[in-house]
């Protein structure tokens, strides 16, 4: 969903004087007029330089005065060119070097590994491979300053004159130029934070980070946009084999495992940096369409610790909606074993297209570190204590504090952002644009203290209700309110019945997130589409209202569900919940489907509806889950975290005419796994058992999928109610190779397709007593031999679609069995 919010921004946002002394751009070519990719361009007399891209193009600037640049690349004679302070569209032609030199270093366009001095230096870096210096001490602390920014880029005269900005022309007074790309951009958002960070490496690693101050402008009240920007910040270590960015694993240029097989390395220069003699090594990828960088790094000649590095993702990398990624890191090298990160800068250019002139949005993050201290010992309990993020003083620091607390001063245009949005919010046209972004991102239309929606659920269709219309809404007091009410009503044109749902939540204690809530829902639902179930009042399964489905879709149930609950989060991402529920279940289409069960042992009297009172207790743990907002409901920054869920429920006979006594225990575990350059794997494991005799509506049905779409945690080749169990164990494994193999096939390389494979399996059984209780028209069959299916798929088709080909592994002779299916899915992924 967060990717969708980014695309919404791009749909809407498709020069002031600068202070740099020298700005140049151009292209590097050879004598045959062919471009020279990955050439090294550096200002003469400095260490300021860049590397040309895959098309030989480059941009370089400096705030100092230089009149010459030196251009070099292995196999060509170095060339020095005189430049002006503003010299654009340069064409620099390199002359091939002597053939003997070319034979030593060049082979089929790639640099030989044997005898390469750059690789010799790289091996010394590995020999002294280290972690960040803070991990070499028993304890450490430092102060961190973080600045996150969003900017519209490629601002030109056509954009200024477009009807979109009519009446808002004043925003262009803040135009700046990127020192990385040379493009004009307009700042629209800035978020600043100051943190105090503490850590220990003794007796297991512990870390605590306290937010000391925060200030933002731009989309400050839109939690969805802020959540996406927060996700730009990722922890990475250049000494790791892979660097994770946007859930993709890029091969690190310092990687011992894959570096030499992935990159070409060239020793290009040596110079003093901060009074330390350093070597400069240029690197670029050996192959296109892989998740790689180009750039250079400076490494000290005695410690072989990296002093500076810049990494720019290649344009051909198989990543969507991102045209450019640029990273800079600077280190303070103290001695042979300690190097400390001083500055970290990351720029991402989000755009629909990767063409040079296509418009987009910059996401920039600058992080700076200072005041390292390794001598203050903290007790273990110190790291378990969390700062009160609700302290209003964090968000109300005055200008004097920020002038002293910033480790990097804001420029004129950054300062102007804090005033820009105050002015824009008074412009009616901007309000309309802003509201459109919010609607597309959240699915709700904002009114005064009330949101109408979810608009994406307005129209539905199934075999019982026919066409269905739904209207609903929720209270909204800014996004961090301690309570919320929400509800809906719906009408089916075939069954001519109204349905509704209503729920409320109230957070009693923000620090421990002590929440009470409850609600009631009367609706038509397709039950049995999830093994692990909850008593979420407003939750309704995908299969209950699908416009595109196959087979018999009349096995729907009328449900009347009421619940009360209390939950608490004693530690971050650890939630305990105690609840009570009351429900009635009966068939929504008695002529084609029923939930009947025998009331007496002689099987002479049966009942078509069930009434059940239940209490439940659950524990949910989501390590590394990041959220934003402090209200009763929060937005997730990312969904790539582990989930462990344990639920115990007990049905109590006799309370409010409840029919059954039983106990049920369920466990759910979902784990995403990044496997270096081989993509990402998702594994889901579920296990559960019901103790006692219960009818069909309370059993565990193996979730089928009769839609034409690939649905997570369902079985693509099973129909609804094909397998019914009271004990089960299920595992789903899906792996996305992110184009690892397609990128090496010439005809497929440019399509940026991605390979997907999966296998799913489930074992289950049904007791004789539960089978004897059954009087429905569903014959109980349990996968006692273990059912499995497997699939192969192709993803990233037109960047938004995937197609899966699924085969049934066994139970192929079951009457009406689907042994093969083709299903698809839409989604926005990087």
PDB file of C-alpha atoms in Angstrom, residues 510-745:
ATOM      1  CA  UNK A 510      -0.715   5.492  25.690  1.00  0.00           C
ATOM      2  CA  UNK A 511       2.574   4.326  27.180  1.00  0.00           C
ATOM      3  CA  UNK A 512       1.551   0.676  27.636  1.00  0.00           C
ATOM      4  CA  UNK A 513      -1.056   0.914  24.865  1.00  0.00           C
ATOM      5  CA  UNK A 514      -3.805  -0.353  27.143  1.00  0.00           C
ATOM      6  CA  UNK A 515      -6.847  -0.491  24.845  1.00  0.00           C
ATOM      7  CA  UNK A 516     -10.428  -1.596  25.348  1.00  0.00           C
ATOM      8  CA  UNK A 517     -12.847  -2.143  22.498  1.00  0.00           C
ATOM      9  CA  UNK A 518     -15.904  -3.889  21.199  1.00  0.00           C
ATOM     10  CA  UNK A 519     -18.431  -4.084  18.412  1.00  0.00           C
ATOM     11  CA  UNK A 520     -21.116  -5.960  16.554  1.00  0.00           C
ATOM     12  CA  UNK A 521     -21.498  -7.146  12.954  1.00  0.00           C
ATOM     13  CA  UNK A 522     -24.369  -8.761  11.052  1.00  0.00           C
ATOM     14  CA  UNK A 523     -23.304  -9.700   7.551  1.00  0.00           C
ATOM     15  CA  UNK A 524     -22.845 -12.389   4.916  1.00  0.00           C
ATOM     16  CA  UNK A 525     -19.389 -13.939   4.875  1.00  0.00           C
ATOM     17  CA  UNK A 526     -17.356 -16.705   3.287  1.00  0.00           C
ATOM     18  CA  UNK A 527     -15.896 -18.408   6.339  1.00  0.00           C
ATOM     19  CA  UNK A 528     -13.143 -20.972   6.133  1.00  0.00           C
ATOM     20  CA  UNK A 529     -10.688 -18.915   4.057  1.00  0.00           C
ATOM     21  CA  UNK A 530      -8.074 -18.680   6.799  1.00  0.00           C
ATOM     22  CA  UNK A 531      -6.770 -21.393   9.101  1.00  0.00           C
ATOM     23  CA  UNK A 532      -5.774 -18.955  11.846  1.00  0.00           C
ATOM     24  CA  UNK A 533      -8.879 -17.032  12.856  1.00  0.00           C
ATOM     25  CA  UNK A 534      -9.602 -13.974  15.021  1.00  0.00           C
ATOM     26  CA  UNK A 535     -12.722 -12.269  16.317  1.00  0.00           C
ATOM     27  CA  UNK A 536     -12.180  -9.049  14.400  1.00  0.00           C
ATOM     28  CA  UNK A 537     -15.660  -7.515  14.189  1.00  0.00           C
ATOM     29  CA  UNK A 538     -15.123  -5.529  10.996  1.00  0.00           C
ATOM     30  CA  UNK A 539     -12.859  -8.048   9.275  1.00  0.00           C
ATOM     31  CA  UNK A 540     -14.470  -9.570   6.195  1.00  0.00           C
ATOM     32  CA  UNK A 541     -12.764 -12.147   3.979  1.00  0.00           C
ATOM     33  CA  UNK A 542     -11.808 -11.438   0.358  1.00  0.00           C
ATOM     34  CA  UNK A 543     -14.069 -14.253  -0.839  1.00  0.00           C
ATOM     35  CA  UNK A 544     -17.200 -12.711   0.689  1.00  0.00           C
ATOM     36  CA  UNK A 545     -17.467 -10.123  -2.041  1.00  0.00           C
ATOM     37  CA  UNK A 546     -15.511 -11.006  -5.138  1.00  0.00           C
ATOM     38  CA  UNK A 547     -16.257  -9.732  -8.609  1.00  0.00           C
ATOM     39  CA  UNK A 548     -14.089 -12.342 -10.262  1.00  0.00           C
ATOM     40  CA  UNK A 549     -14.512 -15.901  -9.057  1.00  0.00           C
ATOM     41  CA  UNK A 550     -15.006 -19.411 -10.385  1.00  0.00           C
ATOM     42  CA  UNK A 551     -17.060 -22.431  -9.408  1.00  0.00           C
ATOM     43  CA  UNK A 552     -19.846 -22.579  -6.830  1.00  0.00           C
ATOM     44  CA  UNK A 553     -19.814 -19.476  -4.630  1.00  0.00           C
ATOM     45  CA  UNK A 554     -23.029 -20.095  -2.695  1.00  0.00           C
ATOM     46  CA  UNK A 555     -21.358 -21.524   0.445  1.00  0.00           C
ATOM     47  CA  UNK A 556     -21.819 -18.280   2.340  1.00  0.00           C
ATOM     48  CA  UNK A 557     -22.817 -17.837   5.976  1.00  0.00           C
ATOM     49  CA  UNK A 558     -24.978 -15.318   7.829  1.00  0.00           C
ATOM     50  CA  UNK A 559     -22.911 -14.235  10.810  1.00  0.00           C
ATOM     51  CA  UNK A 560     -23.920 -12.193  13.838  1.00  0.00           C
ATOM     52  CA  UNK A 561     -20.758 -11.482  15.832  1.00  0.00           C
ATOM     53  CA  UNK A 562     -20.329  -9.371  18.975  1.00  0.00           C
ATOM     54  CA  UNK A 563     -17.102  -9.009  20.898  1.00  0.00           C
ATOM     55  CA  UNK A 564     -15.366  -7.175  23.748  1.00  0.00           C
ATOM     56  CA  UNK A 565     -11.618  -7.089  24.311  1.00  0.00           C
ATOM     57  CA  UNK A 566      -8.805  -5.543  26.292  1.00  0.00           C
ATOM     58  CA  UNK A 567      -5.209  -5.456  25.030  1.00  0.00           C
ATOM     59  CA  UNK A 568      -1.886  -4.226  26.315  1.00  0.00           C
ATOM     60  CA  UNK A 569       1.635  -3.845  24.894  1.00  0.00           C
ATOM     61  CA  UNK A 570       4.027  -4.167  27.876  1.00  0.00           C
ATOM     62  CA  UNK A 571       7.019  -4.179  25.539  1.00  0.00           C
ATOM     63  CA  UNK A 572       7.379  -2.781  22.069  1.00  0.00           C
ATOM     64  CA  UNK A 573       5.748  -5.052  19.455  1.00  0.00           C
ATOM     65  CA  UNK A 574       4.583  -7.555  22.106  1.00  0.00           C
ATOM     66  CA  UNK A 575       0.802  -7.551  22.537  1.00  0.00           C
ATOM     67  CA  UNK A 576      -1.405  -9.479  24.958  1.00  0.00           C
ATOM     68  CA  UNK A 577      -5.142  -9.556  24.299  1.00  0.00           C
ATOM     69  CA  UNK A 578      -8.080 -10.965  26.274  1.00  0.00           C
ATOM     70  CA  UNK A 579     -11.503 -11.081  24.648  1.00  0.00           C
ATOM     71  CA  UNK A 580     -15.015 -12.457  24.782  1.00  0.00           C
ATOM     72  CA  UNK A 581     -17.332 -13.034  21.828  1.00  0.00           C
ATOM     73  CA  UNK A 582     -20.854 -14.165  21.015  1.00  0.00           C
ATOM     74  CA  UNK A 583     -21.828 -15.355  17.559  1.00  0.00           C
ATOM     75  CA  UNK A 584     -24.591 -17.049  15.622  1.00  0.00           C
ATOM     76  CA  UNK A 585     -23.940 -18.852  12.360  1.00  0.00           C
ATOM     77  CA  UNK A 586     -26.429 -20.054   9.755  1.00  0.00           C
ATOM     78  CA  UNK A 587     -26.391 -20.644   6.021  1.00  0.00           C
ATOM     79  CA  UNK A 588     -27.016 -17.619   3.819  1.00  0.00           C
ATOM     80  CA  UNK A 589     -28.264 -19.944   1.032  1.00  0.00           C
ATOM     81  CA  UNK A 590     -30.106 -22.917   2.637  1.00  0.00           C
ATOM     82  CA  UNK A 591     -31.131 -24.356  -0.738  1.00  0.00           C
ATOM     83  CA  UNK A 592     -27.525 -24.920  -1.846  1.00  0.00           C
ATOM     84  CA  UNK A 593     -25.524 -25.016   1.395  1.00  0.00           C
ATOM     85  CA  UNK A 594     -26.174 -25.735   5.070  1.00  0.00           C
ATOM     86  CA  UNK A 595     -24.305 -25.917   8.378  1.00  0.00           C
ATOM     87  CA  UNK A 596     -26.600 -28.540   9.919  1.00  0.00           C
ATOM     88  CA  UNK A 597     -25.488 -30.782  12.768  1.00  0.00           C
ATOM     89  CA  UNK A 598     -27.128 -33.576  14.798  1.00  0.00           C
ATOM     90  CA  UNK A 599     -28.471 -32.605  18.195  1.00  0.00           C
ATOM     91  CA  UNK A 600     -28.930 -36.156  19.556  1.00  0.00           C
ATOM     92  CA  UNK A 601     -26.666 -39.198  19.492  1.00  0.00           C
ATOM     93  CA  UNK A 602     -29.247 -41.170  17.521  1.00  0.00           C
ATOM     94  CA  UNK A 603     -28.936 -38.643  14.677  1.00  0.00           C
ATOM     95  CA  UNK A 604     -32.675 -38.052  14.455  1.00  0.00           C
ATOM     96  CA  UNK A 605     -32.828 -34.332  15.263  1.00  0.00           C
ATOM     97  CA  UNK A 606     -30.683 -31.765  13.534  1.00  0.00           C
ATOM     98  CA  UNK A 607     -30.198 -28.042  13.860  1.00  0.00           C
ATOM     99  CA  UNK A 608     -29.312 -25.563  11.116  1.00  0.00           C
ATOM    100  CA  UNK A 609     -27.825 -22.709  13.177  1.00  0.00           C
ATOM    101  CA  UNK A 610     -25.263 -22.586  15.943  1.00  0.00           C
ATOM    102  CA  UNK A 611     -24.939 -20.186  18.858  1.00  0.00           C
ATOM    103  CA  UNK A 612     -21.607 -19.856  20.560  1.00  0.00           C
ATOM    104  CA  UNK A 613     -20.125 -17.878  23.457  1.00  0.00           C
ATOM    105  CA  UNK A 614     -16.343 -17.858  23.595  1.00  0.00           C
ATOM    106  CA  UNK A 615     -13.452 -16.355  25.514  1.00  0.00           C
ATOM    107  CA  UNK A 616     -10.017 -16.037  23.976  1.00  0.00           C
ATOM    108  CA  UNK A 617      -6.495 -15.027  24.930  1.00  0.00           C
ATOM    109  CA  UNK A 618      -3.766 -14.267  22.399  1.00  0.00           C
ATOM    110  CA  UNK A 619      -0.139 -13.210  22.278  1.00  0.00           C
ATOM    111  CA  UNK A 620       1.252 -11.455  19.218  1.00  0.00           C
ATOM    112  CA  UNK A 621       4.928 -10.663  18.738  1.00  0.00           C
ATOM    113  CA  UNK A 622       6.215  -8.700  15.733  1.00  0.00           C
ATOM    114  CA  UNK A 623       9.961  -8.083  16.177  1.00  0.00           C
ATOM    115  CA  UNK A 624      11.440  -5.255  14.090  1.00  0.00           C
ATOM    116  CA  UNK A 625       7.994  -3.930  13.231  1.00  0.00           C
ATOM    117  CA  UNK A 626       8.091  -0.184  12.724  1.00  0.00           C
ATOM    118  CA  UNK A 627       5.043   2.021  13.131  1.00  0.00           C
ATOM    119  CA  UNK A 628       4.259   5.703  13.005  1.00  0.00           C
ATOM    120  CA  UNK A 629       1.686   7.650  14.961  1.00  0.00           C
ATOM    121  CA  UNK A 630       0.720   7.392  18.606  1.00  0.00           C
ATOM    122  CA  UNK A 631      -3.047   6.969  18.472  1.00  0.00           C
ATOM    123  CA  UNK A 632      -5.276   3.993  19.121  1.00  0.00           C
ATOM    124  CA  UNK A 633      -4.525   2.950  15.518  1.00  0.00           C
ATOM    125  CA  UNK A 634      -1.091   3.292  13.938  1.00  0.00           C
ATOM    126  CA  UNK A 635       0.354   3.056  10.434  1.00  0.00           C
ATOM    127  CA  UNK A 636       3.062   0.549   9.602  1.00  0.00           C
ATOM    128  CA  UNK A 637       6.301   1.802   8.107  1.00  0.00           C
ATOM    129  CA  UNK A 638       7.114  -1.552   6.537  1.00  0.00           C
ATOM    130  CA  UNK A 639       5.565  -5.006   6.368  1.00  0.00           C
ATOM    131  CA  UNK A 640       8.799  -7.010   6.121  1.00  0.00           C
ATOM    132  CA  UNK A 641       8.892  -8.184   9.723  1.00  0.00           C
ATOM    133  CA  UNK A 642       8.363 -11.513  11.449  1.00  0.00           C
ATOM    134  CA  UNK A 643       5.003 -12.349  13.009  1.00  0.00           C
ATOM    135  CA  UNK A 644       4.386 -14.867  15.765  1.00  0.00           C
ATOM    136  CA  UNK A 645       0.799 -15.321  16.937  1.00  0.00           C
ATOM    137  CA  UNK A 646      -0.531 -17.725  19.565  1.00  0.00           C
ATOM    138  CA  UNK A 647      -4.241 -17.907  20.341  1.00  0.00           C
ATOM    139  CA  UNK A 648      -6.201 -19.934  22.881  1.00  0.00           C
ATOM    140  CA  UNK A 649     -10.004 -19.898  22.833  1.00  0.00           C
ATOM    141  CA  UNK A 650     -12.604 -21.695  24.884  1.00  0.00           C
ATOM    142  CA  UNK A 651     -16.239 -22.203  23.968  1.00  0.00           C
ATOM    143  CA  UNK A 652     -18.587 -22.219  26.970  1.00  0.00           C
ATOM    144  CA  UNK A 653     -21.894 -24.054  26.675  1.00  0.00           C
ATOM    145  CA  UNK A 654     -24.992 -22.582  28.277  1.00  0.00           C
ATOM    146  CA  UNK A 655     -23.982 -18.911  28.451  1.00  0.00           C
ATOM    147  CA  UNK A 656     -26.537 -16.971  26.386  1.00  0.00           C
ATOM    148  CA  UNK A 657     -27.806 -20.308  25.034  1.00  0.00           C
ATOM    149  CA  UNK A 658     -24.382 -21.260  23.729  1.00  0.00           C
ATOM    150  CA  UNK A 659     -24.379 -24.763  22.165  1.00  0.00           C
ATOM    151  CA  UNK A 660     -20.876 -26.206  22.640  1.00  0.00           C
ATOM    152  CA  UNK A 661     -18.008 -26.726  25.023  1.00  0.00           C
ATOM    153  CA  UNK A 662     -14.599 -26.844  23.334  1.00  0.00           C
ATOM    154  CA  UNK A 663     -11.035 -25.584  23.436  1.00  0.00           C
ATOM    155  CA  UNK A 664      -8.971 -24.447  20.480  1.00  0.00           C
ATOM    156  CA  UNK A 665      -5.313 -23.552  20.219  1.00  0.00           C
ATOM    157  CA  UNK A 666      -3.687 -21.998  17.140  1.00  0.00           C
ATOM    158  CA  UNK A 667      -0.165 -20.894  16.281  1.00  0.00           C
ATOM    159  CA  UNK A 668       0.894 -18.760  13.292  1.00  0.00           C
ATOM    160  CA  UNK A 669       4.441 -17.850  12.246  1.00  0.00           C
ATOM    161  CA  UNK A 670       5.430 -15.784   9.227  1.00  0.00           C
ATOM    162  CA  UNK A 671       9.069 -15.094   8.408  1.00  0.00           C
ATOM    163  CA  UNK A 672      10.517 -13.060   5.525  1.00  0.00           C
ATOM    164  CA  UNK A 673      14.076 -14.075   4.648  1.00  0.00           C
ATOM    165  CA  UNK A 674      16.490 -12.108   2.459  1.00  0.00           C
ATOM    166  CA  UNK A 675      18.874 -14.529   0.761  1.00  0.00           C
ATOM    167  CA  UNK A 676      21.549 -12.182  -0.482  1.00  0.00           C
ATOM    168  CA  UNK A 677      21.586 -11.852  -4.245  1.00  0.00           C
ATOM    169  CA  UNK A 678      19.074 -14.661  -4.647  1.00  0.00           C
ATOM    170  CA  UNK A 679      16.040 -12.628  -3.644  1.00  0.00           C
ATOM    171  CA  UNK A 680      13.516 -12.895  -0.844  1.00  0.00           C
ATOM    172  CA  UNK A 681      11.692 -15.858   0.635  1.00  0.00           C
ATOM    173  CA  UNK A 682       8.460 -15.783   2.641  1.00  0.00           C
ATOM    174  CA  UNK A 683       7.625 -18.743   4.852  1.00  0.00           C
ATOM    175  CA  UNK A 684       4.366 -19.199   6.746  1.00  0.00           C
ATOM    176  CA  UNK A 685       3.717 -21.980   9.228  1.00  0.00           C
ATOM    177  CA  UNK A 686       0.365 -22.653  10.916  1.00  0.00           C
ATOM    178  CA  UNK A 687      -0.691 -25.354  13.335  1.00  0.00           C
ATOM    179  CA  UNK A 688      -3.856 -25.818  15.384  1.00  0.00           C
ATOM    180  CA  UNK A 689      -6.150 -28.228  17.169  1.00  0.00           C
ATOM    181  CA  UNK A 690      -9.731 -28.168  18.406  1.00  0.00           C
ATOM    182  CA  UNK A 691     -10.531 -30.214  21.524  1.00  0.00           C
ATOM    183  CA  UNK A 692     -14.195 -31.168  21.785  1.00  0.00           C
ATOM    184  CA  UNK A 693     -17.147 -31.769  19.488  1.00  0.00           C
ATOM    185  CA  UNK A 694     -18.135 -28.849  17.229  1.00  0.00           C
ATOM    186  CA  UNK A 695     -20.111 -28.407  13.983  1.00  0.00           C
ATOM    187  CA  UNK A 696     -18.826 -27.282  10.591  1.00  0.00           C
ATOM    188  CA  UNK A 697     -18.980 -23.556  11.361  1.00  0.00           C
ATOM    189  CA  UNK A 698     -16.472 -23.937  14.222  1.00  0.00           C
ATOM    190  CA  UNK A 699     -14.026 -26.364  12.574  1.00  0.00           C
ATOM    191  CA  UNK A 700     -10.784 -25.481  10.767  1.00  0.00           C
ATOM    192  CA  UNK A 701     -11.415 -25.471   7.027  1.00  0.00           C
ATOM    193  CA  UNK A 702      -8.359 -25.594   4.761  1.00  0.00           C
ATOM    194  CA  UNK A 703      -8.598 -22.291   2.871  1.00  0.00           C
ATOM    195  CA  UNK A 704      -9.422 -22.673  -0.810  1.00  0.00           C
ATOM    196  CA  UNK A 705      -9.228 -20.008  -3.460  1.00  0.00           C
ATOM    197  CA  UNK A 706     -11.966 -19.901  -6.112  1.00  0.00           C
ATOM    198  CA  UNK A 707     -10.995 -16.456  -7.380  1.00  0.00           C
ATOM    199  CA  UNK A 708      -8.877 -15.808 -10.438  1.00  0.00           C
ATOM    200  CA  UNK A 709      -6.228 -14.132  -8.317  1.00  0.00           C
ATOM    201  CA  UNK A 710      -3.290 -15.368  -6.278  1.00  0.00           C
ATOM    202  CA  UNK A 711      -4.181 -14.907  -2.596  1.00  0.00           C
ATOM    203  CA  UNK A 712      -1.631 -15.260   0.198  1.00  0.00           C
ATOM    204  CA  UNK A 713      -2.092 -18.178   2.639  1.00  0.00           C
ATOM    205  CA  UNK A 714      -4.707 -19.923   0.516  1.00  0.00           C
ATOM    206  CA  UNK A 715      -4.482 -22.999  -1.709  1.00  0.00           C
ATOM    207  CA  UNK A 716      -4.936 -22.071  -5.353  1.00  0.00           C
ATOM    208  CA  UNK A 717      -6.323 -25.460  -6.460  1.00  0.00           C
ATOM    209  CA  UNK A 718      -8.724 -26.119  -3.601  1.00  0.00           C
ATOM    210  CA  UNK A 719     -12.407 -25.238  -3.534  1.00  0.00           C
ATOM    211  CA  UNK A 720     -14.082 -23.890  -0.425  1.00  0.00           C
ATOM    212  CA  UNK A 721     -14.726 -26.677   2.133  1.00  0.00           C
ATOM    213  CA  UNK A 722     -12.784 -29.252   0.092  1.00  0.00           C
ATOM    214  CA  UNK A 723     -10.838 -30.203   3.224  1.00  0.00           C
ATOM    215  CA  UNK A 724     -12.245 -29.920   6.745  1.00  0.00           C
ATOM    216  CA  UNK A 725     -10.152 -30.581   9.874  1.00  0.00           C
ATOM    217  CA  UNK A 726     -10.051 -30.270  13.636  1.00  0.00           C
ATOM    218  CA  UNK A 727      -6.254 -30.738  13.727  1.00  0.00           C
ATOM    219  CA  UNK A 728      -3.936 -29.279  11.102  1.00  0.00           C
ATOM    220  CA  UNK A 729      -0.421 -28.224  10.203  1.00  0.00           C
ATOM    221  CA  UNK A 730       0.265 -26.045   7.154  1.00  0.00           C
ATOM    222  CA  UNK A 731       3.352 -24.562   5.532  1.00  0.00           C
ATOM    223  CA  UNK A 732       3.695 -22.113   2.648  1.00  0.00           C
ATOM    224  CA  UNK A 733       7.047 -21.243   1.091  1.00  0.00           C
ATOM    225  CA  UNK A 734       7.364 -18.662  -1.682  1.00  0.00           C
ATOM    226  CA  UNK A 735      10.604 -17.374  -3.145  1.00  0.00           C
ATOM    227  CA  UNK A 736      11.062 -14.405  -5.454  1.00  0.00           C
ATOM    228  CA  UNK A 737      14.440 -14.462  -7.193  1.00  0.00           C
ATOM    229  CA  UNK A 738      14.080 -10.790  -8.217  1.00  0.00           C
ATOM    230  CA  UNK A 739      15.231 -11.494 -11.770  1.00  0.00           C
ATOM    231  CA  UNK A 740      18.411 -13.303 -10.790  1.00  0.00           C
ATOM    232  CA  UNK A 741      18.209 -15.655 -13.780  1.00  0.00           C
ATOM    233  CA  UNK A 742      16.147 -13.636 -16.284  1.00  0.00           C
ATOM    234  CA  UNK A 743      18.748 -10.854 -16.045  1.00  0.00           C
ATOM    235  CA  UNK A 744      21.282 -13.180 -17.699  1.00  0.00           C
ATOM    236  CA  UNK A 745      19.067 -14.029 -20.666  1.00  0.00           C
TER     237      UNK A 745
END
